[in-house]
mmCIF file with all atom_site columns, C-alpha atoms in Angstrom:
data_model
loop_
_atom_site.group_PDB
_atom_site.id
_atom_site.type_symbol
_atom_site.label_atom_id
_atom_site.label_alt_id
_atom_site.label_comp_id
_atom_site.label_asym_id
_atom_site.label_entity_id
_atom_site.label_seq_id
_atom_site.pdbx_PDB_ins_code
_atom_site.Cartn_x
_atom_site.Cartn_y
_atom_site.Cartn_z
_atom_site.occupancy
_atom_site.B_iso_or_equiv
_atom_site.pdbx_formal_charge
_atom_site.auth_seq_id
_atom_site.auth_comp_id
_atom_site.auth_asym_id
_atom_site.auth_atom_id
_atom_site.pdbx_PDB_model_num
ATOM 1   C CA . MET R 1 1   ? -43.460 -61.915 37.759 1.00 0.00 ? 1   MET R CA 1
ATOM 2   C CA . ASP R 1 2   ? -41.322 -64.298 39.857 1.00 0.00 ? 2   ASP R CA 1
ATOM 3   C CA . THR R 1 3   ? -44.124 -66.879 39.676 1.00 0.00 ? 3   THR R CA 1
ATOM 4   C CA . LEU R 1 4   ? -43.963 -66.818 35.878 1.00 0.00 ? 4   LEU R CA 1
ATOM 5   C CA . ILE R 1 5   ? -40.196 -67.404 35.897 1.00 0.00 ? 5   ILE R CA 1
ATOM 6   C CA . ARG R 1 6   ? -40.790 -70.626 37.856 1.00 0.00 ? 6   ARG R CA 1
ATOM 7   C CA . HIS R 1 7   ? -43.718 -71.529 35.568 1.00 0.00 ? 7   HIS R CA 1
ATOM 8   C CA . ARG R 1 8   ? -43.074 -74.815 33.818 1.00 0.00 ? 8   ARG R CA 1
ATOM 9   C CA . MET R 1 9   ? -43.346 -75.014 30.070 1.00 0.00 ? 9   MET R CA 1
ATOM 10  C CA . ALA R 1 10  ? -45.316 -77.798 28.400 1.00 0.00 ? 10  ALA R CA 1
ATOM 11  C CA . PRO R 1 11  ? -43.026 -80.807 27.773 1.00 0.00 ? 11  PRO R CA 1
ATOM 12  C CA . PHE R 1 12  ? -43.358 -80.459 23.986 1.00 0.00 ? 12  PHE R CA 1
ATOM 13  C CA . VAL R 1 13  ? -41.304 -77.210 24.192 1.00 0.00 ? 13  VAL R CA 1
ATOM 14  C CA . GLU R 1 14  ? -38.160 -79.014 25.322 1.00 0.00 ? 14  GLU R CA 1
ATOM 15  C CA . MET R 1 15  ? -38.770 -81.858 22.885 1.00 0.00 ? 15  MET R CA 1
ATOM 16  C CA . GLN R 1 16  ? -39.212 -79.410 20.005 1.00 0.00 ? 16  GLN R CA 1
ATOM 17  C CA . LEU R 1 17  ? -36.016 -77.528 20.934 1.00 0.00 ? 17  LEU R CA 1
ATOM 18  C CA . ARG R 1 18  ? -34.090 -80.795 21.153 1.00 0.00 ? 18  ARG R CA 1
ATOM 19  C CA . GLN R 1 19  ? -35.423 -82.029 17.788 1.00 0.00 ? 19  GLN R CA 1
ATOM 20  C CA . SER R 1 20  ? -34.653 -78.708 16.129 1.00 0.00 ? 20  SER R CA 1
ATOM 21  C CA . ALA R 1 21  ? -31.112 -78.806 17.523 1.00 0.00 ? 21  ALA R CA 1
ATOM 22  C CA . GLU R 1 22  ? -30.631 -82.298 16.094 1.00 0.00 ? 22  GLU R CA 1
ATOM 23  C CA . ARG R 1 23  ? -31.783 -81.084 12.647 1.00 0.00 ? 23  ARG R CA 1
ATOM 24  C CA . PHE R 1 24  ? -29.018 -78.474 12.819 1.00 0.00 ? 24  PHE R CA 1
ATOM 25  C CA . GLY R 1 25  ? -26.432 -81.054 13.932 1.00 0.00 ? 25  GLY R CA 1
ATOM 26  C CA . VAL R 1 26  ? -26.362 -79.967 17.586 1.00 0.00 ? 26  VAL R CA 1
ATOM 27  C CA . SER R 1 27  ? -26.373 -82.773 20.165 1.00 0.00 ? 27  SER R CA 1
ATOM 28  C CA . THR R 1 28  ? -28.595 -82.691 23.224 1.00 0.00 ? 28  THR R CA 1
ATOM 29  C CA . ALA R 1 29  ? -25.478 -82.536 25.436 1.00 0.00 ? 29  ALA R CA 1
ATOM 30  C CA . GLU R 1 30  ? -24.236 -79.451 23.530 1.00 0.00 ? 30  GLU R CA 1
ATOM 31  C CA . LEU R 1 31  ? -27.678 -77.846 23.632 1.00 0.00 ? 31  LEU R CA 1
ATOM 32  C CA . PHE R 1 32  ? -28.113 -78.162 27.393 1.00 0.00 ? 32  PHE R CA 1
ATOM 33  C CA . ALA R 1 33  ? -24.491 -77.402 28.367 1.00 0.00 ? 33  ALA R CA 1
ATOM 34  C CA . SER R 1 34  ? -24.301 -74.374 30.695 1.00 0.00 ? 34  SER R CA 1
ATOM 35  C CA . THR R 1 35  ? -28.090 -73.810 30.670 1.00 0.00 ? 35  THR R CA 1
ATOM 36  C CA . GLY R 1 36  ? -28.891 -75.257 34.092 1.00 0.00 ? 36  GLY R CA 1
ATOM 37  C CA . VAL R 1 37  ? -30.866 -78.126 32.567 1.00 0.00 ? 37  VAL R CA 1
ATOM 38  C CA . THR R 1 38  ? -30.009 -81.589 33.835 1.00 0.00 ? 38  THR R CA 1
ATOM 39  C CA . PHE R 1 39  ? -30.812 -84.492 31.592 1.00 0.00 ? 39  PHE R CA 1
ATOM 40  C CA . SER R 1 40  ? -29.951 -88.138 31.202 1.00 0.00 ? 40  SER R CA 1
ATOM 41  C CA . ALA R 1 41  ? -28.597 -89.209 27.830 1.00 0.00 ? 41  ALA R CA 1
ATOM 42  C CA . ASN R 1 42  ? -30.680 -92.404 28.105 1.00 0.00 ? 42  ASN R CA 1
ATOM 43  C CA . CYS R 1 43  ? -33.936 -90.588 28.861 1.00 0.00 ? 43  CYS R CA 1
ATOM 44  C CA . THR R 1 44  ? -36.238 -89.964 25.898 1.00 0.00 ? 44  THR R CA 1
ATOM 45  C CA . LYS R 1 45  ? -39.058 -88.478 27.985 1.00 0.00 ? 45  LYS R CA 1
ATOM 46  C CA . PRO R 1 46  ? -39.424 -84.695 27.488 1.00 0.00 ? 46  PRO R CA 1
ATOM 47  C CA . ILE R 1 47  ? -38.278 -82.455 30.340 1.00 0.00 ? 47  ILE R CA 1
ATOM 48  C CA . GLU R 1 48  ? -40.515 -79.714 31.755 1.00 0.00 ? 48  GLU R CA 1
ATOM 49  C CA . LEU R 1 49  ? -38.364 -76.611 31.504 1.00 0.00 ? 49  LEU R CA 1
ATOM 50  C CA . THR R 1 50  ? -38.864 -73.555 33.675 1.00 0.00 ? 50  THR R CA 1
ATOM 51  C CA . VAL R 1 51  ? -39.162 -70.270 31.793 1.00 0.00 ? 51  VAL R CA 1
ATOM 52  C CA . ASP R 1 52  ? -35.604 -69.236 32.675 1.00 0.00 ? 52  ASP R CA 1
ATOM 53  C CA . GLN R 1 53  ? -34.315 -72.626 31.470 1.00 0.00 ? 53  GLN R CA 1
ATOM 54  C CA . MET R 1 54  ? -36.299 -72.291 28.222 1.00 0.00 ? 54  MET R CA 1
ATOM 55  C CA . ILE R 1 55  ? -34.795 -68.846 27.656 1.00 0.00 ? 55  ILE R CA 1
ATOM 56  C CA . ALA R 1 56  ? -31.286 -70.224 28.273 1.00 0.00 ? 56  ALA R CA 1
ATOM 57  C CA . VAL R 1 57  ? -31.835 -73.196 25.936 1.00 0.00 ? 57  VAL R CA 1
ATOM 58  C CA . VAL R 1 58  ? -33.260 -71.006 23.140 1.00 0.00 ? 58  VAL R CA 1
ATOM 59  C CA . ALA R 1 59  ? -30.335 -68.577 23.495 1.00 0.00 ? 59  ALA R CA 1
ATOM 60  C CA . ARG R 1 60  ? -27.903 -71.507 23.375 1.00 0.00 ? 60  ARG R CA 1
ATOM 61  C CA . LEU R 1 61  ? -29.639 -72.956 20.301 1.00 0.00 ? 61  LEU R CA 1
ATOM 62  C CA . CYS R 1 62  ? -29.301 -69.578 18.563 1.00 0.00 ? 62  CYS R CA 1
ATOM 63  C CA . LEU R 1 63  ? -25.605 -69.442 19.436 1.00 0.00 ? 63  LEU R CA 1
ATOM 64  C CA . LEU R 1 64  ? -24.856 -72.986 18.296 1.00 0.00 ? 64  LEU R CA 1
ATOM 65  C CA . THR R 1 65  ? -26.874 -72.966 15.063 1.00 0.00 ? 65  THR R CA 1
ATOM 66  C CA . GLU R 1 66  ? -26.146 -69.377 14.013 1.00 0.00 ? 66  GLU R CA 1
ATOM 67  C CA . GLU R 1 67  ? -29.538 -69.595 12.263 1.00 0.00 ? 67  GLU R CA 1
ATOM 68  C CA . PRO R 1 68  ? -31.137 -66.134 11.924 1.00 0.00 ? 68  PRO R CA 1
ATOM 69  C CA . GLY R 1 69  ? -34.525 -67.654 11.040 1.00 0.00 ? 69  GLY R CA 1
ATOM 70  C CA . LEU R 1 70  ? -34.724 -70.036 13.993 1.00 0.00 ? 70  LEU R CA 1
ATOM 71  C CA . GLY R 1 71  ? -38.110 -68.695 15.161 1.00 0.00 ? 71  GLY R CA 1
ATOM 72  C CA . PHE R 1 72  ? -39.590 -69.443 11.729 1.00 0.00 ? 72  PHE R CA 1
ATOM 73  C CA . HIS R 1 73  ? -38.184 -72.989 11.794 1.00 0.00 ? 73  HIS R CA 1
ATOM 74  C CA . LEU R 1 74  ? -39.620 -73.608 15.257 1.00 0.00 ? 74  LEU R CA 1
ATOM 75  C CA . GLY R 1 75  ? -43.007 -72.104 14.342 1.00 0.00 ? 75  GLY R CA 1
ATOM 76  C CA . LEU R 1 76  ? -43.294 -74.220 11.207 1.00 0.00 ? 76  LEU R CA 1
ATOM 77  C CA . GLU R 1 77  ? -42.255 -77.306 13.188 1.00 0.00 ? 77  GLU R CA 1
ATOM 78  C CA . LEU R 1 78  ? -44.894 -76.884 15.917 1.00 0.00 ? 78  LEU R CA 1
ATOM 79  C CA . PRO R 1 79  ? -46.333 -80.282 16.746 1.00 0.00 ? 79  PRO R CA 1
ATOM 80  C CA . GLU R 1 80  ? -49.460 -81.161 14.797 1.00 0.00 ? 80  GLU R CA 1
ATOM 81  C CA . THR R 1 81  ? -51.151 -82.003 18.103 1.00 0.00 ? 81  THR R CA 1
ATOM 82  C CA . LEU R 1 82  ? -50.798 -78.402 19.294 1.00 0.00 ? 82  LEU R CA 1
ATOM 83  C CA . ARG R 1 83  ? -51.812 -76.952 15.945 1.00 0.00 ? 83  ARG R CA 1
ATOM 84  C CA . GLY R 1 84  ? -54.618 -79.473 15.780 1.00 0.00 ? 84  GLY R CA 1
ATOM 85  C CA . THR R 1 85  ? -55.972 -78.558 19.213 1.00 0.00 ? 85  THR R CA 1
ATOM 86  C CA . LEU R 1 86  ? -56.050 -74.837 18.478 1.00 0.00 ? 86  LEU R CA 1
ATOM 87  C CA . GLY R 1 87  ? -57.359 -75.555 15.001 1.00 0.00 ? 87  GLY R CA 1
ATOM 88  C CA . MET R 1 88  ? -60.208 -77.647 16.410 1.00 0.00 ? 88  MET R CA 1
ATOM 89  C CA . VAL R 1 89  ? -61.099 -74.795 18.771 1.00 0.00 ? 89  VAL R CA 1
ATOM 90  C CA . ALA R 1 90  ? -61.142 -72.371 15.841 1.00 0.00 ? 90  ALA R CA 1
ATOM 91  C CA . LEU R 1 91  ? -63.235 -74.761 13.704 1.00 0.00 ? 91  LEU R CA 1
ATOM 92  C CA . MET R 1 92  ? -66.018 -74.635 16.303 1.00 0.00 ? 92  MET R CA 1
ATOM 93  C CA . ALA R 1 93  ? -66.555 -70.971 15.428 1.00 0.00 ? 93  ALA R CA 1
ATOM 94  C CA . ARG R 1 94  ? -69.219 -69.635 13.076 1.00 0.00 ? 94  ARG R CA 1
ATOM 95  C CA . THR R 1 95  ? -66.973 -66.826 11.801 1.00 0.00 ? 95  THR R CA 1
ATOM 96  C CA . LEU R 1 96  ? -63.245 -66.197 11.454 1.00 0.00 ? 96  LEU R CA 1
ATOM 97  C CA . GLY R 1 97  ? -63.528 -63.481 14.122 1.00 0.00 ? 97  GLY R CA 1
ATOM 98  C CA . GLU R 1 98  ? -65.184 -65.888 16.534 1.00 0.00 ? 98  GLU R CA 1
ATOM 99  C CA . GLY R 1 99  ? -62.464 -68.414 15.713 1.00 0.00 ? 99  GLY R CA 1
ATOM 100 C CA . LEU R 1 100 ? -59.829 -65.851 16.642 1.00 0.00 ? 100 LEU R CA 1
ATOM 101 C CA . GLN R 1 101 ? -61.618 -65.149 19.923 1.00 0.00 ? 101 GLN R CA 1
ATOM 102 C CA . LEU R 1 102 ? -61.788 -68.859 20.760 1.00 0.00 ? 102 LEU R CA 1
ATOM 103 C CA . GLY R 1 103 ? -58.154 -69.358 19.766 1.00 0.00 ? 103 GLY R CA 1
ATOM 104 C CA . VAL R 1 104 ? -57.045 -66.432 21.918 1.00 0.00 ? 104 VAL R CA 1
ATOM 105 C CA . GLY R 1 105 ? -58.925 -67.908 24.863 1.00 0.00 ? 105 GLY R CA 1
ATOM 106 C CA . ALA R 1 106 ? -57.284 -71.299 24.333 1.00 0.00 ? 106 ALA R CA 1
ATOM 107 C CA . ILE R 1 107 ? -53.804 -69.754 24.170 1.00 0.00 ? 107 ILE R CA 1
ATOM 108 C CA . GLN R 1 108 ? -54.442 -67.694 27.308 1.00 0.00 ? 108 GLN R CA 1
ATOM 109 C CA . ALA R 1 109 ? -55.505 -70.850 29.150 1.00 0.00 ? 109 ALA R CA 1
ATOM 110 C CA . ARG R 1 110 ? -52.284 -72.687 28.171 1.00 0.00 ? 110 ARG R CA 1
ATOM 111 C CA . ASN R 1 111 ? -49.721 -69.952 28.544 1.00 0.00 ? 111 ASN R CA 1
ATOM 112 C CA . GLY R 1 112 ? -49.169 -67.099 30.980 1.00 0.00 ? 112 GLY R CA 1
ATOM 113 C CA . ILE R 1 113 ? -45.934 -65.887 29.404 1.00 0.00 ? 113 ILE R CA 1
ATOM 114 C CA . ILE R 1 114 ? -47.291 -64.420 26.178 1.00 0.00 ? 114 ILE R CA 1
ATOM 115 C CA . VAL R 1 115 ? -50.879 -63.256 26.365 1.00 0.00 ? 115 VAL R CA 1
ATOM 116 C CA . PRO R 1 116 ? -52.717 -62.654 23.090 1.00 0.00 ? 116 PRO R CA 1
ATOM 117 C CA . MET R 1 117 ? -55.308 -59.887 22.924 1.00 0.00 ? 117 MET R CA 1
ATOM 118 C CA . LEU R 1 118 ? -57.757 -59.510 20.070 1.00 0.00 ? 118 LEU R CA 1
ATOM 119 C CA . ARG R 1 119 ? -58.774 -56.041 18.924 1.00 0.00 ? 119 ARG R CA 1
ATOM 120 C CA . GLU R 1 120 ? -61.594 -55.837 16.417 1.00 0.00 ? 120 GLU R CA 1
ATOM 121 C CA . GLN R 1 121 ? -62.498 -52.835 14.298 1.00 0.00 ? 121 GLN R CA 1
ATOM 122 C CA . GLY R 1 122 ? -65.183 -53.363 11.695 1.00 0.00 ? 122 GLY R CA 1
ATOM 123 C CA . ASP R 1 123 ? -64.270 -56.313 9.503  1.00 0.00 ? 123 ASP R CA 1
ATOM 124 C CA . ARG R 1 124 ? -60.588 -56.212 10.555 1.00 0.00 ? 124 ARG R CA 1
ATOM 125 C CA . ALA R 1 125 ? -58.995 -57.833 13.574 1.00 0.00 ? 125 ALA R CA 1
ATOM 126 C CA . THR R 1 126 ? -55.620 -57.247 15.158 1.00 0.00 ? 126 THR R CA 1
ATOM 127 C CA . LEU R 1 127 ? -53.936 -59.820 17.324 1.00 0.00 ? 127 LEU R CA 1
ATOM 128 C CA . VAL R 1 128 ? -51.545 -58.260 19.831 1.00 0.00 ? 128 VAL R CA 1
ATOM 129 C CA . LEU R 1 129 ? -49.132 -60.425 21.787 1.00 0.00 ? 129 LEU R CA 1
ATOM 130 C CA . GLN R 1 130 ? -48.302 -59.043 25.216 1.00 0.00 ? 130 GLN R CA 1
ATOM 131 C CA . GLU R 1 131 ? -45.175 -60.361 26.904 1.00 0.00 ? 131 GLU R CA 1
ATOM 132 C CA . ARG R 1 132 ? -45.653 -60.870 30.623 1.00 0.00 ? 132 ARG R CA 1
ATOM 133 C CA . ILE R 1 133 ? -41.959 -61.441 31.285 1.00 0.00 ? 133 ILE R CA 1
ATOM 134 C CA . ASP R 1 134 ? -38.697 -60.326 29.724 1.00 0.00 ? 134 ASP R CA 1
ATOM 135 C CA . LEU R 1 135 ? -37.724 -63.112 27.352 1.00 0.00 ? 135 LEU R CA 1
ATOM 136 C CA . GLY R 1 136 ? -34.245 -61.635 26.998 1.00 0.00 ? 136 GLY R CA 1
ATOM 137 C CA . PRO R 1 137 ? -32.146 -63.204 24.252 1.00 0.00 ? 137 PRO R CA 1
ATOM 138 C CA . ALA R 1 138 ? -34.963 -65.626 23.383 1.00 0.00 ? 138 ALA R CA 1
ATOM 139 C CA . ARG R 1 139 ? -37.507 -62.866 22.653 1.00 0.00 ? 139 ARG R CA 1
ATOM 140 C CA . ASP R 1 140 ? -37.297 -62.692 18.867 1.00 0.00 ? 140 ASP R CA 1
ATOM 141 C CA . VAL R 1 141 ? -37.174 -66.460 18.435 1.00 0.00 ? 141 VAL R CA 1
ATOM 142 C CA . VAL R 1 142 ? -40.136 -67.067 20.775 1.00 0.00 ? 142 VAL R CA 1
ATOM 143 C CA . LEU R 1 143 ? -42.323 -64.316 19.299 1.00 0.00 ? 143 LEU R CA 1
ATOM 144 C CA . ILE R 1 144 ? -41.579 -65.290 15.703 1.00 0.00 ? 144 ILE R CA 1
ATOM 145 C CA . CYS R 1 145 ? -42.241 -68.950 16.574 1.00 0.00 ? 145 CYS R CA 1
ATOM 146 C CA . VAL R 1 146 ? -45.616 -68.107 18.140 1.00 0.00 ? 146 VAL R CA 1
ATOM 147 C CA . LEU R 1 147 ? -46.623 -65.825 15.264 1.00 0.00 ? 147 LEU R CA 1
ATOM 148 C CA . THR R 1 148 ? -45.536 -68.337 12.627 1.00 0.00 ? 148 THR R CA 1
ATOM 149 C CA . GLY R 1 149 ? -47.480 -71.064 14.414 1.00 0.00 ? 149 GLY R CA 1
ATOM 150 C CA . LEU R 1 150 ? -50.601 -68.885 14.567 1.00 0.00 ? 150 LEU R CA 1
ATOM 151 C CA . VAL R 1 151 ? -50.332 -68.076 10.862 1.00 0.00 ? 151 VAL R CA 1
ATOM 152 C CA . GLN R 1 152 ? -50.035 -71.811 10.126 1.00 0.00 ? 152 GLN R CA 1
ATOM 153 C CA . ILE R 1 153 ? -53.131 -72.559 12.225 1.00 0.00 ? 153 ILE R CA 1
ATOM 154 C CA . ALA R 1 154 ? -55.105 -69.822 10.441 1.00 0.00 ? 154 ALA R CA 1
ATOM 155 C CA . ARG R 1 155 ? -54.030 -71.244 7.081  1.00 0.00 ? 155 ARG R CA 1
ATOM 156 C CA . ASP R 1 156 ? -54.896 -74.801 8.162  1.00 0.00 ? 156 ASP R CA 1
ATOM 157 C CA . VAL R 1 157 ? -58.367 -73.768 9.364  1.00 0.00 ? 157 VAL R CA 1
ATOM 158 C CA . THR R 1 158 ? -59.360 -71.424 6.534  1.00 0.00 ? 158 THR R CA 1
ATOM 159 C CA . GLY R 1 159 ? -57.431 -72.850 3.608  1.00 0.00 ? 159 GLY R CA 1
ATOM 160 C CA . PHE R 1 160 ? -55.995 -69.456 2.668  1.00 0.00 ? 160 PHE R CA 1
ATOM 161 C CA . ASP R 1 161 ? -53.740 -66.690 3.981  1.00 0.00 ? 161 ASP R CA 1
ATOM 162 C CA . VAL R 1 162 ? -55.677 -64.469 6.375  1.00 0.00 ? 162 VAL R CA 1
ATOM 163 C CA . VAL R 1 163 ? -52.711 -62.463 7.643  1.00 0.00 ? 163 VAL R CA 1
ATOM 164 C CA . ASP R 1 164 ? -52.326 -59.033 6.109  1.00 0.00 ? 164 ASP R CA 1
ATOM 165 C CA . ARG R 1 165 ? -49.158 -58.032 7.949  1.00 0.00 ? 165 ARG R CA 1
ATOM 166 C CA . ILE R 1 166 ? -47.065 -58.726 11.035 1.00 0.00 ? 166 ILE R CA 1
ATOM 167 C CA . ASP R 1 167 ? -45.525 -55.860 12.966 1.00 0.00 ? 167 ASP R CA 1
ATOM 168 C CA . LEU R 1 168 ? -42.836 -56.634 15.545 1.00 0.00 ? 168 LEU R CA 1
ATOM 169 C CA . THR R 1 169 ? -42.570 -53.358 17.430 1.00 0.00 ? 169 THR R CA 1
#
């Protein structure tokens, strides 16, 4: 568990949070204030955040924007390169189920914080996201972002809505 807290997020996470903040009129200085993240105002290179820093920045973004749908915004704004990579993995599949299996494997390889598990029953599949750490105040935003991104990838790959329902329990 402690190893995951020190795990570094991919640089696009910080960049995406910063860009989203700017869209809501929140400066980078405001976003990172009191989060433990040190940055240079002149630096445009993305910062690799630790998990605890990411949680603090997401919580701060929620506080400053007062946007209840922040996870949806972030999920819809996922970089095309990330969606494209997972989409390419899924396109290599012969069936939608195989695409889900390949996509789950790709996500597991990139991320140890949220682990997707695929459960298949007949012609139906259920994707379960298992949290490996307590995401605290960032939980809803992170989970909704991931789910929204996955729905977008499925739509991009298949050309239609393949999601029947999402249950956040």
